[in-house]
Tab-separated table of C-alpha atoms in Angstrom:
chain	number	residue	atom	x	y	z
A	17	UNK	CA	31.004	-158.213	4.839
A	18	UNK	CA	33.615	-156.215	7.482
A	19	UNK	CA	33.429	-156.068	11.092
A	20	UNK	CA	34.060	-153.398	13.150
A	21	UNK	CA	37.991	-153.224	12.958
A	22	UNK	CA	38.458	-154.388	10.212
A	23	UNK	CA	40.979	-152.948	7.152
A	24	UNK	CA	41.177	-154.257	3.957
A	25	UNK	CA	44.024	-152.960	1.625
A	26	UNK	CA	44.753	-152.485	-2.171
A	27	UNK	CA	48.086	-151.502	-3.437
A	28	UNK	CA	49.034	-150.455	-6.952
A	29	UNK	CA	52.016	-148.344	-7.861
A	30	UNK	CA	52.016	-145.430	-4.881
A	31	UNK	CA	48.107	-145.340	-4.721
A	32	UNK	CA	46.797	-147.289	-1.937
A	33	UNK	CA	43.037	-147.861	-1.529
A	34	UNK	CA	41.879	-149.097	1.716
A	35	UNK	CA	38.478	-149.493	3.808
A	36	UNK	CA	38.364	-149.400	7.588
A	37	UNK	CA	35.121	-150.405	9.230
A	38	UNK	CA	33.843	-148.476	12.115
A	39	UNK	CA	30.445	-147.629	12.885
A	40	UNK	CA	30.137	-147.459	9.287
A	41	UNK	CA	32.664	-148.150	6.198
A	42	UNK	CA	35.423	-145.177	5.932
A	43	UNK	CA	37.549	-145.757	2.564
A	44	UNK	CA	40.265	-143.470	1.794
A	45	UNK	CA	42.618	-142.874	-1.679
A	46	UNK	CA	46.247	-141.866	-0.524
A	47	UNK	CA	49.855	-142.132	-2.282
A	48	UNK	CA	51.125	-140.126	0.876
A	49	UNK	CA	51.389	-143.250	3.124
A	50	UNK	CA	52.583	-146.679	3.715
A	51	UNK	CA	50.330	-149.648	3.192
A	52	UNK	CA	48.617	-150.502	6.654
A	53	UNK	CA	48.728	-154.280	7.524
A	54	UNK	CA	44.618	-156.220	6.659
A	55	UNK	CA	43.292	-157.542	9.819
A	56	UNK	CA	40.677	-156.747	12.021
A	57	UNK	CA	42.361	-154.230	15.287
A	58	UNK	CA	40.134	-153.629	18.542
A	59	UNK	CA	41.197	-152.487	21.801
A	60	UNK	CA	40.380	-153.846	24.695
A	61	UNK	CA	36.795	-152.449	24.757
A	62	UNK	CA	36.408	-153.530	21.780
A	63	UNK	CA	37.117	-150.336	19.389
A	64	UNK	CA	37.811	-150.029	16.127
A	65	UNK	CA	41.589	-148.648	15.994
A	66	UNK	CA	41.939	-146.190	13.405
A	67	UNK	CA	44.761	-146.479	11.050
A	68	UNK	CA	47.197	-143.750	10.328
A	69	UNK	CA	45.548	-143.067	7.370
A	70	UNK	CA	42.378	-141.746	8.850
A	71	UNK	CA	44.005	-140.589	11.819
A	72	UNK	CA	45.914	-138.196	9.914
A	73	UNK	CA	42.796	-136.911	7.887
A	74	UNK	CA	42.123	-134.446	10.600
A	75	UNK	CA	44.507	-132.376	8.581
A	76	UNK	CA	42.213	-132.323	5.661
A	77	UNK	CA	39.513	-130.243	7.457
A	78	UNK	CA	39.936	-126.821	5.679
A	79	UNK	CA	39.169	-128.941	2.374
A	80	UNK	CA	35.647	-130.261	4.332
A	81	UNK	CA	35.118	-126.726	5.196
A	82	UNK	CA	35.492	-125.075	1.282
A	83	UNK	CA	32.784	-127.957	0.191
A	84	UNK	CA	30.589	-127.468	2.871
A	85	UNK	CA	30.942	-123.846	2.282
A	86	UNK	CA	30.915	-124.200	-1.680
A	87	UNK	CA	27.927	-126.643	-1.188
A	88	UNK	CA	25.689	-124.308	0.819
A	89	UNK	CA	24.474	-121.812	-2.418
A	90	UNK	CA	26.100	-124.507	-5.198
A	91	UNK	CA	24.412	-123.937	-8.618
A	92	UNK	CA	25.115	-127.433	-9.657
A	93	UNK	CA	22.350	-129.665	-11.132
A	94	UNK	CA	21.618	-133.010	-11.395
A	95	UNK	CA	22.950	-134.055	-14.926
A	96	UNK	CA	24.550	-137.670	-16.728
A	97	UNK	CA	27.112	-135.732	-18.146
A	98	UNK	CA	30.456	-135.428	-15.900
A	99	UNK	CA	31.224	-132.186	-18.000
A	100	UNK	CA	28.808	-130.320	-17.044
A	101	UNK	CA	29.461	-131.455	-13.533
A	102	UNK	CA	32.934	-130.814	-13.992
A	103	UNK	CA	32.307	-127.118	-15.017
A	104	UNK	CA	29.462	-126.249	-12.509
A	105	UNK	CA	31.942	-127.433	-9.316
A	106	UNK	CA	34.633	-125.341	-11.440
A	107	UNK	CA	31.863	-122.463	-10.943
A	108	UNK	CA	31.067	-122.643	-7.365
A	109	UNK	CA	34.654	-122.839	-6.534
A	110	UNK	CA	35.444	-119.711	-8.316
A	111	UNK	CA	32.598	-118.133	-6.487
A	112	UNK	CA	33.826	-119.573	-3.074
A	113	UNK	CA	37.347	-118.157	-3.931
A	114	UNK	CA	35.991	-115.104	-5.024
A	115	UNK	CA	34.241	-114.646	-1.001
A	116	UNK	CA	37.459	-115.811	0.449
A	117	UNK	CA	39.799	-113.130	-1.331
A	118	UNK	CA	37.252	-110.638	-0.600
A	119	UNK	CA	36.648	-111.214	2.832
A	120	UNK	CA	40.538	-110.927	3.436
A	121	UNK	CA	40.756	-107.301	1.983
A	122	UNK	CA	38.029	-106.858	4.554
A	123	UNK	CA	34.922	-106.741	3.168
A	124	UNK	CA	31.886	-107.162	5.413
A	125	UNK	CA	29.876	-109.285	3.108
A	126	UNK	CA	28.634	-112.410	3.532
A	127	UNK	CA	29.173	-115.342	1.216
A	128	UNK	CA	25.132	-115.259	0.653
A	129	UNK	CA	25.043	-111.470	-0.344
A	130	UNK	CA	28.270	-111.619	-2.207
A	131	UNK	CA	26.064	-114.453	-4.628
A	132	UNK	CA	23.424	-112.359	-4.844
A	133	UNK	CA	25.285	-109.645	-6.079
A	134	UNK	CA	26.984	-111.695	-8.642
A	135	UNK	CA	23.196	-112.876	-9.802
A	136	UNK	CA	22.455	-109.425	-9.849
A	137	UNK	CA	25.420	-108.275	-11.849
A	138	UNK	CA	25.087	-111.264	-14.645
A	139	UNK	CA	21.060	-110.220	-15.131
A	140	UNK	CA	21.847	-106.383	-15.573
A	141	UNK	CA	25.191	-107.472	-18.201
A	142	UNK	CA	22.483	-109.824	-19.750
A	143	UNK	CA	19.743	-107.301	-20.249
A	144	UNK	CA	22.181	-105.210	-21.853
A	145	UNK	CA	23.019	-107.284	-24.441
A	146	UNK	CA	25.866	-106.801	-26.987
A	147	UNK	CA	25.310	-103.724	-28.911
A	148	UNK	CA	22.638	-104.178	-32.112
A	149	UNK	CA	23.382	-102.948	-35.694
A	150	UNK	CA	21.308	-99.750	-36.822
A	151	UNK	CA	19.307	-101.623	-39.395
A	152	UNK	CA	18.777	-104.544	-36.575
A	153	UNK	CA	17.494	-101.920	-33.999
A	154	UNK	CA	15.343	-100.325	-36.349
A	155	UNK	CA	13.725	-103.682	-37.148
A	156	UNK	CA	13.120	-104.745	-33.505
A	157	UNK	CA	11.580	-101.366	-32.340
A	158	UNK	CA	9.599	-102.031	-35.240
A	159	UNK	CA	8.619	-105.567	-33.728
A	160	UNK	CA	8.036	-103.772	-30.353
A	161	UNK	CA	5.268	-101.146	-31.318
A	162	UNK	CA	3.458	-104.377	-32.846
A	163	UNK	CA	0.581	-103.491	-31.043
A	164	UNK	CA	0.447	-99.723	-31.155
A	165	UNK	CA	-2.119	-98.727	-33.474
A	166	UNK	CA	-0.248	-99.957	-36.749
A	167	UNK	CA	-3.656	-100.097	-39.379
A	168	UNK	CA	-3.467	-100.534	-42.908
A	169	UNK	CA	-4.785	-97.050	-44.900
A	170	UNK	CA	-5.547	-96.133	-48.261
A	171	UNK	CA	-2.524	-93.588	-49.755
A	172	UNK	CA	-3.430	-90.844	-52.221
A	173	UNK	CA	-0.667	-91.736	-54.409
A	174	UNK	CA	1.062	-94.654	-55.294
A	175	UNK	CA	3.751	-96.334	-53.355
A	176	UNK	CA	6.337	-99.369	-53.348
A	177	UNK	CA	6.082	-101.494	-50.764
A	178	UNK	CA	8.779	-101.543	-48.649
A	179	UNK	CA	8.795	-105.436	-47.751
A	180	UNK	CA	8.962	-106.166	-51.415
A	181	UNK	CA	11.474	-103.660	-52.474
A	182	UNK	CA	13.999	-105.307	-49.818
A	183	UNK	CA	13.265	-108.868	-51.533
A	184	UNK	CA	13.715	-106.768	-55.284
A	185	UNK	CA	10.777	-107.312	-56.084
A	186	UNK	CA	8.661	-104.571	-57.798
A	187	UNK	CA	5.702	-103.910	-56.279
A	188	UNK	CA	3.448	-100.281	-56.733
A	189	UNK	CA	0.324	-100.348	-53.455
A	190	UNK	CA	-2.481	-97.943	-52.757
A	191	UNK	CA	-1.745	-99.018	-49.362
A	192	UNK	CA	0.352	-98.112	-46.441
A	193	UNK	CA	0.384	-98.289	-42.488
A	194	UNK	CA	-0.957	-95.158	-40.791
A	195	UNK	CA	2.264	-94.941	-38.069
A	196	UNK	CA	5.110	-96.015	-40.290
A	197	UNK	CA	3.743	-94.115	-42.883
A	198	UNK	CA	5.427	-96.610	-45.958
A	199	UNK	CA	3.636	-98.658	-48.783
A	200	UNK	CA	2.940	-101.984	-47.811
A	201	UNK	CA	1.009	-104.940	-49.710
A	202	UNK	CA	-2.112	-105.397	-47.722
A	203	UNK	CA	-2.294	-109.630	-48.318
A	204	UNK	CA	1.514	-110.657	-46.523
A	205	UNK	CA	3.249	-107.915	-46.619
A	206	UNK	CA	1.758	-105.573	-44.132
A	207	UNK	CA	1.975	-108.643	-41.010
A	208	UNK	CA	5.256	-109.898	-42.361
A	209	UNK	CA	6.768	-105.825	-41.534
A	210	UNK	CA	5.048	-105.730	-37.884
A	211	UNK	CA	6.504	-109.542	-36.994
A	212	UNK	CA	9.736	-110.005	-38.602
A	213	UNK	CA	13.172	-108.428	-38.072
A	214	UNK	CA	14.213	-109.642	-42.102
A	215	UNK	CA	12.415	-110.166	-45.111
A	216	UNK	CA	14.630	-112.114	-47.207
């Protein structure tokens, strides 16, 4: 266990590890300076004295600054999988970067609102949606009006049905829905039209 003072070192190639006790346990990854000697190093009041190592990390405060910014509306989630860690840091990064070049072209927007417009922006692209085939539109307004006063009817002539005919099956009804106005077989057929996008 390490006293205050003390700095225990770990060399290998031109990465050195070390830990420096202070109030609490500092450690530090560098390949940017010279091994520090182990020992324990007070002054005379009994201070820890910092090694170069963590005296120069003063330099490294813009990096503390972009976490604690990126950190402050991060999507990340908790998750096993160092992928998807990988890629949601990635993300907030971007987004960080994204306030930074902005804000020096001068915009007066806040790194809050500029992430609320990008949440804004993704849900109207999403609702879009890529643009549907005819014959796949046609079947999902037909799964939207569900519910709007599609009965079954008797016809006064006969009809194919239309959800056998796409499956090539031959099939000659009395019966058709009052709104779509085309022959459908009253026992499947007619539910099967109002709920599915295909019949195959």
């Amino acid at each position: 266990r390490l006293k205050k003072g003390d700095i225990r070192v770990r060399v290998r190639w031109n990465l050195t590890a070390l830990v420096w006790k202070d109030k609490r346990d500092v450690y530090i990854l560098t390949n940017m300076h010279c091994p520090p000697a182990e020992g324990s190093f007070c002054d005379e009041h009994g201070n820890a004295i910092k090694p170069a190592t963590v005296a120069d990390y003063k330099h490294m405060g813009y990096v503390d600054k972009a976490d604690r910014m990126a950190n402050s509306y991060s999507i990340s989630r908790q998750t096993w999988k160092w992928t998807n860690k990988l890629f949601f840091h990635f993300l907030d990064m971007t987004m960080l970067n994204s306030f930074i070049l902005l804000s020096s072209c001068g915009a007066k927007l806040s790194h809050r609102e500029l992430f609320l417009a990008l949440v804004r922006n993704m849900l109207v692209h999403a609702a879009k949606g890529p643009p549907r085939p005819p014959a796949v539109s046609s079947a999902i307004s037909q799964l939207e009006e569900a519910s709007q006063h599609h009965w079954p009817t008797s016809s006064t002539s006969r009809l194919r049905c239309c959800v056998c005919s796409s499956r090539r099956k031959r099939s000659y009804i009395w019966t058709k829905c009052v709104k779509c106005d085309v022959g459908l077989c009253i026992s499947e057929c007619f539910q099967q039209f109002h709920t599915k996008a295909t019949f195959s």
